[in-house]
Tab-separated table of C-alpha atoms and ligand atoms in Angstrom:
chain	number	residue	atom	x	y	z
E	1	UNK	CA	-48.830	93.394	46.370
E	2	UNK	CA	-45.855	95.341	45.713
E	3	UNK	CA	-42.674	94.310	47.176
E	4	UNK	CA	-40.229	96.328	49.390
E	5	UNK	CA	-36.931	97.779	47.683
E	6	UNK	CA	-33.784	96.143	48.851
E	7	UNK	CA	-31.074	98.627	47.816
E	8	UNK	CA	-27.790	98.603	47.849
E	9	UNK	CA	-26.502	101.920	47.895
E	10	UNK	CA	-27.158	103.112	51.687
E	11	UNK	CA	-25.795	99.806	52.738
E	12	UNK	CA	-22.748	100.417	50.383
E	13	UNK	CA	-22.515	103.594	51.854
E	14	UNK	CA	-22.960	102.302	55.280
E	15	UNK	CA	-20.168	99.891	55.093
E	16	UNK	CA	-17.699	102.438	53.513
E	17	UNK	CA	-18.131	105.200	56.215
E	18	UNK	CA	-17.067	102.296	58.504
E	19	UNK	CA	-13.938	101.391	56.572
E	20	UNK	CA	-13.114	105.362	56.025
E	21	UNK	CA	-13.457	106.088	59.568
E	22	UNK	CA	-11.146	103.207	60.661
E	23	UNK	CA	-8.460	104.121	57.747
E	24	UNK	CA	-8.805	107.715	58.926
E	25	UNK	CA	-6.984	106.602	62.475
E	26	UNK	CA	-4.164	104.827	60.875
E	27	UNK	CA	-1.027	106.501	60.184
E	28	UNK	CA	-0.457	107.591	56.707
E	29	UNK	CA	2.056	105.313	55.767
E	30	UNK	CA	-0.198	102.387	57.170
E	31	UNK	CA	-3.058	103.193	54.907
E	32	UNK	CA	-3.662	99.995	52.877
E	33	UNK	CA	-3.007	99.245	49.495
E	34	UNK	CA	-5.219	96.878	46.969
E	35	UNK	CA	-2.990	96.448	43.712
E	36	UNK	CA	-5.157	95.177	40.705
E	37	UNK	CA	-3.318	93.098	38.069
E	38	UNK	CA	-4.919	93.332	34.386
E	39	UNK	CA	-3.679	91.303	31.200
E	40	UNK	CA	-3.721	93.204	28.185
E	41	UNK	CA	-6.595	95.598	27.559
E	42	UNK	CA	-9.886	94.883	28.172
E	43	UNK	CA	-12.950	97.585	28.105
E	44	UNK	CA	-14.949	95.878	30.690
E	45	UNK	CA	-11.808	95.337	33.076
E	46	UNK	CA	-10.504	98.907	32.716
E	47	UNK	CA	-14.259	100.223	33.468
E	48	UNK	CA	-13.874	98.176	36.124
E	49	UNK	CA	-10.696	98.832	37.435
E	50	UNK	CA	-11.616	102.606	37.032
E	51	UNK	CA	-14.632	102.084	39.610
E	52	UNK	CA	-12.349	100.287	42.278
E	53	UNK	CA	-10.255	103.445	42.417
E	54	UNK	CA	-12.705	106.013	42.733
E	55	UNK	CA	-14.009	103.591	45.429
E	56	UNK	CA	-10.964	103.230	46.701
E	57	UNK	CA	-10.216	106.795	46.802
E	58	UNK	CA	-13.340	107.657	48.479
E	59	UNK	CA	-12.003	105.342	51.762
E	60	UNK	CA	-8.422	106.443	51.496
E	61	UNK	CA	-7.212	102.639	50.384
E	62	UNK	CA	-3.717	103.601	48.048
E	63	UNK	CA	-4.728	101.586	44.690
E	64	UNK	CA	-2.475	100.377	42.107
E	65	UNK	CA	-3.464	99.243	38.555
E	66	UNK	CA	-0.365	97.178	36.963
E	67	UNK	CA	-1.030	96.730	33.371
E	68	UNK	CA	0.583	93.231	31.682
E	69	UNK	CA	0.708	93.178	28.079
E	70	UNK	CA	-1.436	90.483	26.124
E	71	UNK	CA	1.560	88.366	25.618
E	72	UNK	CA	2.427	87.921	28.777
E	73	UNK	CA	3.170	84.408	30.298
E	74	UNK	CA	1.364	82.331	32.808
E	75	UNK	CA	4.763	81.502	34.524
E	76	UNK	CA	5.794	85.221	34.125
E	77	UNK	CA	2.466	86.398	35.556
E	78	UNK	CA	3.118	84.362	38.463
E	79	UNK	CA	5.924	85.228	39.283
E	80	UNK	CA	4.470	89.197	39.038
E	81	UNK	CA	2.068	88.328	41.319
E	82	UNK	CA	4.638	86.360	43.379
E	83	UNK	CA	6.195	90.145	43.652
E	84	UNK	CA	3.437	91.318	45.142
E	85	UNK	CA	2.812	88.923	47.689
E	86	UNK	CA	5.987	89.552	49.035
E	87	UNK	CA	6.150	92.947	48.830
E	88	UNK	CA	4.638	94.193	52.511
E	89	UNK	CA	3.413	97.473	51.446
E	90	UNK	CA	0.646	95.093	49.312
E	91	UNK	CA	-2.226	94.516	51.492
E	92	UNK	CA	-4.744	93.126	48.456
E	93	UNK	CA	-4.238	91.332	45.284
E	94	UNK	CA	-7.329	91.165	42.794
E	95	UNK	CA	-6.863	89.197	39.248
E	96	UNK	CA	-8.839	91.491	36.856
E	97	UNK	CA	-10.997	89.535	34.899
E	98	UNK	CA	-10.819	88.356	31.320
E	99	UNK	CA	-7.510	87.468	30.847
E	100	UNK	CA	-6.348	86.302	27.880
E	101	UNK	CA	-7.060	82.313	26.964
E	102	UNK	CA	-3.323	81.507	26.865
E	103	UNK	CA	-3.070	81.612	30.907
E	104	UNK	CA	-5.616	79.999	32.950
E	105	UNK	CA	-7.308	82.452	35.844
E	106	UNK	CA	-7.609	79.915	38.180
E	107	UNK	CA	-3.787	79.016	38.435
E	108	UNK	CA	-2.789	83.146	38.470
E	109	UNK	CA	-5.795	83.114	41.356
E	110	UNK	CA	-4.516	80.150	43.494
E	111	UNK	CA	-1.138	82.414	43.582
E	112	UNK	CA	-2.233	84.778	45.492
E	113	UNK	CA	-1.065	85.252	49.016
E	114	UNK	CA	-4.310	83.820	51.151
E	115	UNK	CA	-4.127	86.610	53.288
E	116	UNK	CA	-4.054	89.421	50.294
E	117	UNK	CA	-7.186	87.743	48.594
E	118	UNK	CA	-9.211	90.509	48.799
E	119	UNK	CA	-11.159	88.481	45.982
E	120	UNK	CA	-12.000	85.277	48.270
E	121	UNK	CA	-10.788	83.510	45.445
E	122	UNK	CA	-7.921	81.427	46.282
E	123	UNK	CA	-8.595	77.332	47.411
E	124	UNK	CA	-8.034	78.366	50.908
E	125	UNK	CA	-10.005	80.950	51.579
E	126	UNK	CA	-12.845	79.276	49.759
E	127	UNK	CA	-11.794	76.606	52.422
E	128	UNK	CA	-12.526	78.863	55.098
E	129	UNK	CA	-15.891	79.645	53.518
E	130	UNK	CA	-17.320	75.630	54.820
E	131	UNK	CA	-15.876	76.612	58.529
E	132	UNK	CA	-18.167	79.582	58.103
E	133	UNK	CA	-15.662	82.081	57.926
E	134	UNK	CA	-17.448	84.976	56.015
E	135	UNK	CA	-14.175	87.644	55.888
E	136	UNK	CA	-12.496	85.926	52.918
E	137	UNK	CA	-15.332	84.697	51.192
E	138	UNK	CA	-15.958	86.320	47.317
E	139	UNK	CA	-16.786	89.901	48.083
E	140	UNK	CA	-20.218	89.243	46.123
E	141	UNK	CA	-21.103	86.131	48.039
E	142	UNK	CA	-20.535	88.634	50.964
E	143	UNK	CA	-22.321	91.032	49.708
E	144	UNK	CA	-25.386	88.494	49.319
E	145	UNK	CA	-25.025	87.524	52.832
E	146	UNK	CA	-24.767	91.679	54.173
E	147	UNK	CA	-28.291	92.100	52.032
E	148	UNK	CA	-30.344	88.961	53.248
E	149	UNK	CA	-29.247	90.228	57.175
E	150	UNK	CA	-30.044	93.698	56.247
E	151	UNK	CA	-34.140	92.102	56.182
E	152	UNK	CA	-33.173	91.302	59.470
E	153	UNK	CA	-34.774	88.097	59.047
E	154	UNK	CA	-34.485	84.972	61.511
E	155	UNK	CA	-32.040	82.406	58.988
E	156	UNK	CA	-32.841	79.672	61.483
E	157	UNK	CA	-34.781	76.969	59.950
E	158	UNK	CA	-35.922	78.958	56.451
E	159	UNK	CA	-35.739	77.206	53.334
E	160	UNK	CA	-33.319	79.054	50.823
E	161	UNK	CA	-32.788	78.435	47.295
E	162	UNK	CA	-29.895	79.723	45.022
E	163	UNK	CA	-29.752	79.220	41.642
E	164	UNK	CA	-26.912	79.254	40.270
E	165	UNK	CA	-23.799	76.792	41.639
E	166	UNK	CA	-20.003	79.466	40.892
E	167	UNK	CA	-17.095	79.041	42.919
E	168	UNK	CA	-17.418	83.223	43.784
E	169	UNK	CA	-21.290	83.274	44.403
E	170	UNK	CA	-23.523	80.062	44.375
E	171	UNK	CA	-21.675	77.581	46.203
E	172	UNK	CA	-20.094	80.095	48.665
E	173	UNK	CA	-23.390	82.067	49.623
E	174	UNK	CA	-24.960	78.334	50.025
E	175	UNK	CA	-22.101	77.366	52.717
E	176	UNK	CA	-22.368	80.491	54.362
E	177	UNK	CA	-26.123	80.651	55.066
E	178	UNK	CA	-25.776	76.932	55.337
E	179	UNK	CA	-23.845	77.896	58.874
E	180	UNK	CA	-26.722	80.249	59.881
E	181	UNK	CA	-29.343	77.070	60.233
E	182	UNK	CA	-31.509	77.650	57.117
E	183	UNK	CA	-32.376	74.865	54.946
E	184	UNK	CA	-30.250	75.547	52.157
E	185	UNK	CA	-30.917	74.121	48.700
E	186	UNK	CA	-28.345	74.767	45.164
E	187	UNK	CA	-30.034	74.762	41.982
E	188	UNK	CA	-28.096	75.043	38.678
E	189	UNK	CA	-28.653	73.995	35.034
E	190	UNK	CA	-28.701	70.404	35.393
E	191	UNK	CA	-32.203	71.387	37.667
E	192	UNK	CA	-33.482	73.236	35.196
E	193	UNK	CA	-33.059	71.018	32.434
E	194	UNK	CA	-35.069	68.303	34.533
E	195	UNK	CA	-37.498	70.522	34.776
E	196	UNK	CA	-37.387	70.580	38.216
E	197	UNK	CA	-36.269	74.366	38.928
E	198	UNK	CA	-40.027	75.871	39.935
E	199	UNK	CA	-40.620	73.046	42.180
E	200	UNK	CA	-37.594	73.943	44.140
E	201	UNK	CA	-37.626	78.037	43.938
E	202	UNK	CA	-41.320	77.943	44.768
E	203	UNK	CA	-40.405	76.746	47.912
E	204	UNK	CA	-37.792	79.402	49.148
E	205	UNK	CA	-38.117	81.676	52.004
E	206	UNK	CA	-35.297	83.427	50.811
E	207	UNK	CA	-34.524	82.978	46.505
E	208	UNK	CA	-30.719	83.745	45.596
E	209	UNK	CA	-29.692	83.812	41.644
E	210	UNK	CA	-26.712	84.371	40.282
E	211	UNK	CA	-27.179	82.736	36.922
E	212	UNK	CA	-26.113	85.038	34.199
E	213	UNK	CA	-29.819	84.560	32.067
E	214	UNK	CA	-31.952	87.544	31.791
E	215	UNK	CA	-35.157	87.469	33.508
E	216	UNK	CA	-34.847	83.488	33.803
E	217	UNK	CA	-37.060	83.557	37.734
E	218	UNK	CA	-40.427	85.063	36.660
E	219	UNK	CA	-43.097	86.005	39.431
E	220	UNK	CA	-44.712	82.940	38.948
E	221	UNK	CA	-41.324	81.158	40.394
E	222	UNK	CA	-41.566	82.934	43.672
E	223	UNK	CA	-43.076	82.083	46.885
E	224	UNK	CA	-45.676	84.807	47.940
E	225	UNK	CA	-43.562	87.076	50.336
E	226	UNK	CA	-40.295	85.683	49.967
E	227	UNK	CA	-36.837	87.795	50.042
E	228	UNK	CA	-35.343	87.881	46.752
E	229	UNK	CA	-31.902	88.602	45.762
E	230	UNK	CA	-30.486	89.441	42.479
E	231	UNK	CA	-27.272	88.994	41.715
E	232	UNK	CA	-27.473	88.864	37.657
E	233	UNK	CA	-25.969	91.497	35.554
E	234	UNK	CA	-27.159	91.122	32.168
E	235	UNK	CA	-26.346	93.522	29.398
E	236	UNK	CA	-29.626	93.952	26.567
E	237	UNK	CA	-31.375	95.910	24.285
E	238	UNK	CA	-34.908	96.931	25.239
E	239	UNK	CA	-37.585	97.713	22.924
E	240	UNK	CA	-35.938	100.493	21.340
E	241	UNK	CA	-32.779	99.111	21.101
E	242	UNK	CA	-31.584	100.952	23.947
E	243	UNK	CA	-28.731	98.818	26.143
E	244	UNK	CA	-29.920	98.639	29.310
E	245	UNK	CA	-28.549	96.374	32.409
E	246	UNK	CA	-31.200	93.460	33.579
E	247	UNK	CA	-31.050	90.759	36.503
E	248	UNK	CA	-32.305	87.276	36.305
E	249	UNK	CA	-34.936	87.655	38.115
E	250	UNK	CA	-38.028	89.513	35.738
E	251	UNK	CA	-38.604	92.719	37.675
E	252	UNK	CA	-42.122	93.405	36.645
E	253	UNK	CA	-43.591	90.060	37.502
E	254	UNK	CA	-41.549	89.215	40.471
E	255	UNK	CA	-42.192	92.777	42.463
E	256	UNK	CA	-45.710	91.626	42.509
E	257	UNK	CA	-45.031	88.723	44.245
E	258	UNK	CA	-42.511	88.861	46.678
E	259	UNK	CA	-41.736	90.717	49.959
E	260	UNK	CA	-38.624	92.136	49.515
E	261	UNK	CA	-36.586	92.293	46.609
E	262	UNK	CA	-33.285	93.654	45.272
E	263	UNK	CA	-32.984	96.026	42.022
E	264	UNK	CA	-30.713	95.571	38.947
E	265	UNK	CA	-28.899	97.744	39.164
E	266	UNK	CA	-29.028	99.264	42.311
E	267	UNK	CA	-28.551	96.297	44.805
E	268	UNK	CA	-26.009	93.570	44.458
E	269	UNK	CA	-23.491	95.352	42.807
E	270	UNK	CA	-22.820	98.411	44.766
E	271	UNK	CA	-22.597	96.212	48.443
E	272	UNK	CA	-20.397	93.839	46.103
E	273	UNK	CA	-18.049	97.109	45.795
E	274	UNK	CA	-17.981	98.103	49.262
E	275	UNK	CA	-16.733	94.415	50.248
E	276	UNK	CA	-13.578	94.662	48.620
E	277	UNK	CA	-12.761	97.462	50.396
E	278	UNK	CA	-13.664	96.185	53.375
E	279	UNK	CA	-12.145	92.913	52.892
E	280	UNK	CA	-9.098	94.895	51.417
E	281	UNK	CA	-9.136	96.684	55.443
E	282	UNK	CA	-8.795	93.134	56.973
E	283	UNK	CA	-6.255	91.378	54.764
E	284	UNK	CA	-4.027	94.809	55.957
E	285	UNK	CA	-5.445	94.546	59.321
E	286	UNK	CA	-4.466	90.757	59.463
E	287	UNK	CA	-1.169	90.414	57.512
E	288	UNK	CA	0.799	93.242	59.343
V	1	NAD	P1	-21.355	81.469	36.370
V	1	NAD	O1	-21.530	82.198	35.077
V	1	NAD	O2	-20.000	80.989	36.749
V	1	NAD	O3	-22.322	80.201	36.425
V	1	NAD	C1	-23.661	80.279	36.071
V	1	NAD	C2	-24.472	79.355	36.955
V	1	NAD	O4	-25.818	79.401	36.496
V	1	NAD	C3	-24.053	77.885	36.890
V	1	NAD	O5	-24.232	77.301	38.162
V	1	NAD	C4	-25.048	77.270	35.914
V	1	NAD	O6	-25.261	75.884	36.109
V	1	NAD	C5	-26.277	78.074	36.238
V	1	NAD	N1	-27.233	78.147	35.135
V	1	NAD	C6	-27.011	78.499	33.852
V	1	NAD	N2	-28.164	78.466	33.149
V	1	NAD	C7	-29.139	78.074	34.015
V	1	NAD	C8	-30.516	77.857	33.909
V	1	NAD	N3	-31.153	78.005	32.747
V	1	NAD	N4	-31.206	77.462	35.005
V	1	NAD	C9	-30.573	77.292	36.194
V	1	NAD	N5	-29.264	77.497	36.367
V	1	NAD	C10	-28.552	77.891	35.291
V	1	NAD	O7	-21.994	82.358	37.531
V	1	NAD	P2	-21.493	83.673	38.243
V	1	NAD	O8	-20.076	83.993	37.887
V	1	NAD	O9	-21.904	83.509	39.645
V	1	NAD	O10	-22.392	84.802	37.556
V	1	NAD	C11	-23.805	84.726	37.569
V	1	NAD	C12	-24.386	86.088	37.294
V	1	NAD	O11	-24.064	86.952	38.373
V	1	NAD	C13	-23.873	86.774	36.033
V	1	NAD	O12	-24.924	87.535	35.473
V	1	NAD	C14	-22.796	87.709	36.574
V	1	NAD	O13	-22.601	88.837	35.736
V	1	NAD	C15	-23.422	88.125	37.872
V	1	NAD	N6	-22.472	88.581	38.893
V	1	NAD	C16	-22.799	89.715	39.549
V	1	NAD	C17	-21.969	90.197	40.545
V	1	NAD	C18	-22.363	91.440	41.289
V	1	NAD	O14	-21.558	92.007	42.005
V	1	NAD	N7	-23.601	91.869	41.206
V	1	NAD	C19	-20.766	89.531	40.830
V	1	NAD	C20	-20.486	88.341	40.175
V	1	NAD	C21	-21.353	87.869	39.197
């Protein structure tokens, strides 16, 4: 058996002609505006940050890189970001990831205006995430959800396992499918190191991981027909020393088995794109 290709371009695509069409009917100086903040200077961040505004510029979302140097302050950082969350013209606020160890993300994070989170990052927003509220949540835990209802499966009753237990993907995709009915169970390293991780992802209608371990689910992990998603992005060589981008799930073993399955890179990452725009529509949508 070879299992069916979730991808996550057309349903990128999808969800970006819907946010370009509804920025297309607001007035120009209403189009809304995601500033990025990035501490010192970073390859992966500015690759990053380069991505967001092509997306960014594709919907018609103003974006705004401010660059801090290195040295900067936590305090001072604050209140930069306090700036921003007072400034109405801001409709999104993202923390670009590293920053440097001197100033601890989670602090700069739990600064940020609720309501210009694009990120889902800040304590109350992740708050809304156990009423069910699936608009602030982490843009890839949203971006899990958008994939598992693009199978158009029934979530009522299935058993679903994710592996892996972060603030901006495990525990928020587990609370969110949690409020659709399935049976929801978290695994994480403590399961694995009792041994204890096949016995539960055997068992999953529906197999989420977002562990950061290439090719840690093999085929013989996975339920016969089950949905799996991949949220991994692993950087290795292959055999010819070739860098190359891998999930956690093994690809080769694991399309044999299951029934549906995303592709690294292909799937999680481009819906995980689209959501901050989208999410970046409804903080302007709800703050002015
Ligand atoms: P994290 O790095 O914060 O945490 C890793 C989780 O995996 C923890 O719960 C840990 O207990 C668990 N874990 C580690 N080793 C394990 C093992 N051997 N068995 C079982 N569980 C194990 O997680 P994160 O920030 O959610 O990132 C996970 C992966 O998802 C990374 O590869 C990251 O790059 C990727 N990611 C992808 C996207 C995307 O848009 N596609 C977005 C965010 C993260």
């Amino acid at each position: 058996m070879s299992a069916k290709l979730l991808e996550g371009g057309s349903i990128a695509d999808a969800i970006k002609a819907e946010v370009k069409e509804t920025i297309a009917q607001m007035p120009q100086e209403q189009r809304p505006q995601l500033v990025a903040v990035m501490v010192g200077d970073n390859p992966g961040a500015r690759a990053y940050a380069k991505m967001q505004r092509k997306s960014c510029d594709e919907v018609g979302i103003v974006y705004e890189l401010k660059e801090f140097d290195e040295s900067i302050s936590e305090a001072d950082l604050i209140a930069a970001v306090d700036e921003l969350n007072e400034d109405g013209a801001v409709d999104g606020i993202i923390l670009q990831m590293p920053v440097p160890e001197h100033i601890n993300a989670r602090t700069v994070q739990a600064a940020i205006a609720s309501v210009k989170d694009v990120d889902g990052v800040n304590p109350a927003n992740l708050g809304a995430v156990v009423m069910g509220q699936v608009e602030g949540a982490p843009c890839t835990a949203q971006a899990v959800v958008r994939l598992v209802q693009e199978t158009g499966i029934d979530l009522y009753g299935t058993e679903v396992v994710v592996v892996g237990h972060s603030e901006i993907v495990g525990k928020p995709v587990a609370l969110l499918l949690l409020d659709k009915f399935a049976t929801t169970t978290v695994c994480h390293i403590g399961t694995s190191d009792a041994g204890l991780l096949e016995q539960h992802t055997t068992g999953a209608d529906i197999l989420i991981v977002a562990v950061g371990v290439p090719g840690l689910i093999k085929g013989s992990m996975i339920k016969s027909g089950a949905t799996v998603i991949d949220v991994g992005i692993n950087r290795v060589k292959d055999e010819e020393g070739k860098r190359k981008i891998v999930g956690d799930v093994e690809f080769d073993s694991a399309v044999e088995v299951a029934g549906t399955i995303t592709p690294v890179p292909g799937g999680v990452g481009p819906v995980t794109t689209a959501m901050l725009l989208k999410s970046t529509l409804y903080a302007c949508q709800s703050h002015r």
